[in-house]
Amino acid sequence: MTVEPRRPFSYRDDPAVPPFPDDRPLVVFDGECGFCSRDIRFLLKHDRRGRYRFTPAQSPLGTALMRHYGFNAVNYETSLLIEDGRVHQRSAGVLRTVAGLGGAWRLARLLMLVPRPIRDFVYDRVAANRMRIAGRLDTCHVPPPHQRARFL
């Protein structure tokens, strides 16, 4: 599923989306997915500038954003990157997030040269099998105290 384009910051006008600080990129992820939680721990480890904030899709904010962008708010099809008021999903969201870590991680942008249908095909195969790959968690990842402010 590809989300229809919306104007930047359209969620601000949606009464179902609670206000949140959107001055930094926000990653919406499936907090019950072992694969996704591992990805978030990876980002926390490598995001030394503290660029990203995070919210589980199961949170009120995450659920509202998933619905706002037309995604299923029960069976999560994708993670979202919301940056500068725009949503990026599937392979584009992942590659932009990794490239945003800076340093050598910027090379991830080179993968954007691969046509989107091919990138998204691979993304969809991994997403469809993520629970088999890493399992389902009973609870969302609980960040250590020094990282809690990055979770909304």
Short mmCIF file of C-alpha atoms in Angstrom, two decimals:
data_model
loop_
_atom_site.label_atom_id
_atom_site.label_comp_id
_atom_site.label_asym_id
_atom_site.label_seq_id
_atom_site.Cartn_x
_atom_site.Cartn_y
_atom_site.Cartn_z
CA MET A 1 0.00 0.00 0.00
CA THR A 2 1.28 3.43 -0.88
CA VAL A 3 -0.05 6.42 0.99
CA GLU A 4 -1.54 9.25 -1.02
CA PRO A 5 0.48 12.44 -0.87
CA ARG A 6 -0.68 14.99 1.67
CA ARG A 7 0.44 18.50 2.22
CA PRO A 8 3.21 18.95 4.79
CA PHE A 9 2.07 18.97 8.42
CA SER A 10 -1.47 17.86 7.43
CA TYR A 11 -1.70 15.95 10.73
CA ARG A 12 -1.77 19.26 12.62
CA ASP A 13 -5.27 19.88 11.25
CA ASP A 14 -6.51 16.38 12.09
CA PRO A 15 -8.33 16.47 15.46
CA ALA A 16 -7.68 12.73 15.89
CA VAL A 17 -3.90 13.31 15.99
CA PRO A 18 -2.74 14.59 19.36
CA PRO A 19 -0.31 17.50 19.23
CA PHE A 20 3.32 16.44 19.42
CA PRO A 21 6.72 18.11 19.01
CA ASP A 22 7.48 17.83 15.30
CA ASP A 23 10.70 19.81 15.17
CA ARG A 24 12.67 16.58 14.68
CA PRO A 25 11.95 13.48 12.59
CA LEU A 26 9.62 10.96 14.20
CA VAL A 27 9.78 7.21 13.58
CA VAL A 28 6.49 5.33 14.11
CA PHE A 29 7.22 1.61 14.58
CA ASP A 30 5.47 -1.59 15.63
CA GLY A 31 6.41 -1.82 19.30
CA GLU A 32 5.40 -5.47 19.52
CA CYS A 33 7.64 -6.60 16.68
CA GLY A 34 11.03 -7.97 17.73
CA PHE A 35 12.52 -6.99 14.36
CA CYS A 36 11.23 -3.40 14.65
CA SER A 37 12.37 -3.05 18.26
CA ARG A 38 15.83 -4.22 17.23
CA ASP A 39 15.81 -1.53 14.52
CA ILE A 40 14.94 1.12 17.11
CA ARG A 41 17.77 -0.03 19.38
CA PHE A 42 20.10 0.19 16.36
CA LEU A 43 18.95 3.77 15.69
CA LEU A 44 19.36 4.76 19.34
CA LYS A 45 22.90 3.38 19.34
CA HIS A 46 23.97 5.11 16.11
CA ASP A 47 21.98 8.36 16.35
CA ARG A 48 24.62 10.13 18.39
CA ARG A 49 23.16 13.56 17.60
CA GLY A 50 19.76 12.56 19.01
CA ARG A 51 18.12 13.51 15.73
CA TYR A 52 15.18 11.07 15.88
CA ARG A 53 12.20 10.69 18.15
CA PHE A 54 10.16 7.50 18.31
CA THR A 55 6.65 6.35 19.06
CA PRO A 56 5.19 2.86 18.94
CA ALA A 57 2.32 2.43 16.51
CA GLN A 58 0.34 1.05 19.47
CA SER A 59 0.50 4.40 21.31
CA PRO A 60 -2.34 6.92 20.93
CA LEU A 61 -0.07 9.15 18.80
CA GLY A 62 1.24 6.26 16.68
CA THR A 63 -2.25 4.88 16.07
CA ALA A 64 -3.60 8.32 15.13
CA LEU A 65 -0.74 8.93 12.69
CA MET A 66 -1.16 5.50 11.10
CA ARG A 67 -4.87 6.20 10.58
CA HIS A 68 -4.21 9.74 9.36
CA TYR A 69 -2.00 8.39 6.60
CA GLY A 70 -4.47 5.63 5.68
CA PHE A 71 -2.73 2.63 7.24
CA ASN A 72 -4.24 -0.21 9.19
CA ALA A 73 -3.97 0.64 12.88
CA VAL A 74 -4.14 -3.00 14.01
CA ASN A 75 -1.88 -5.00 11.69
CA TYR A 76 0.99 -2.67 10.94
CA GLU A 77 2.10 -2.82 7.31
CA THR A 78 4.99 -0.40 7.56
CA SER A 79 6.91 1.89 9.83
CA LEU A 80 6.68 5.60 9.12
CA LEU A 81 9.23 8.36 9.10
CA ILE A 82 7.66 11.77 9.54
CA GLU A 83 10.19 14.43 8.64
CA ASP A 84 9.54 18.11 7.99
CA GLY A 85 5.82 17.37 8.15
CA ARG A 86 5.97 14.76 5.37
CA VAL A 87 5.54 11.03 5.68
CA HIS A 88 7.97 8.51 4.21
CA GLN A 89 7.06 4.85 4.23
CA ARG A 90 8.42 1.45 3.35
CA SER A 91 11.90 1.38 1.77
CA ALA A 92 12.08 5.18 1.37
CA GLY A 93 11.38 5.68 5.08
CA VAL A 94 14.02 3.17 6.13
CA LEU A 95 16.70 4.48 3.76
CA ARG A 96 16.05 8.13 4.70
CA THR A 97 16.21 7.22 8.39
CA VAL A 98 19.50 5.33 8.09
CA ALA A 99 21.04 8.02 5.85
CA GLY A 100 19.97 10.63 8.40
CA LEU A 101 22.34 9.10 10.94
CA GLY A 102 25.16 10.85 9.09
CA GLY A 103 28.71 9.69 8.58
CA ALA A 104 29.14 6.55 6.50
CA TRP A 105 25.42 5.81 6.98
CA ARG A 106 24.70 8.50 4.37
CA LEU A 107 25.74 5.93 1.77
CA ALA A 108 22.32 4.30 2.30
CA ARG A 109 20.97 7.03 0.02
CA LEU A 110 22.70 5.26 -2.87
CA LEU A 111 20.11 2.51 -2.53
CA MET A 112 17.49 5.09 -3.53
CA LEU A 113 18.90 4.63 -7.05
CA VAL A 114 17.28 1.20 -7.07
CA PRO A 115 13.78 1.64 -8.54
CA ARG A 116 11.14 2.05 -5.82
CA PRO A 117 9.06 -0.99 -6.95
CA ILE A 118 12.08 -3.24 -6.46
CA ARG A 119 13.04 -1.68 -3.11
CA ASP A 120 9.45 -1.90 -1.87
CA PHE A 121 9.11 -5.50 -3.06
CA VAL A 122 12.09 -6.45 -0.88
CA TYR A 123 10.76 -4.32 2.00
CA ASP A 124 7.34 -5.99 1.75
CA ARG A 125 8.84 -9.49 1.80
CA VAL A 126 10.82 -8.69 4.96
CA ALA A 127 7.83 -6.96 6.56
CA ALA A 128 5.53 -9.90 5.80
CA ASN A 129 7.97 -12.29 7.49
CA ARG A 130 9.24 -10.07 10.31
CA MET A 131 7.39 -11.95 13.05
CA ARG A 132 8.88 -15.24 11.84
CA ILE A 133 12.32 -13.62 11.69
CA ALA A 134 12.34 -12.00 15.12
CA GLY A 135 9.06 -12.88 16.85
CA ARG A 136 6.43 -10.84 18.65
CA LEU A 137 7.17 -9.04 21.90
CA ASP A 138 4.76 -8.99 24.82
CA THR A 139 5.65 -5.38 25.56
CA CYS A 140 7.15 -2.42 23.75
CA HIS A 141 10.85 -1.66 24.10
CA VAL A 142 11.45 0.28 27.31
CA PRO A 143 14.29 2.74 26.73
CA PRO A 144 16.86 3.44 29.42
CA PRO A 145 16.27 6.64 31.42
CA HIS A 146 18.73 8.74 29.39
CA GLN A 147 16.80 7.97 26.17
CA ARG A 148 13.20 8.18 27.42
CA ALA A 149 12.74 11.81 26.35
CA ARG A 150 13.14 10.66 22.73
CA PHE A 151 9.99 8.54 22.93
CA LEU A 152 6.58 10.14 22.50
#
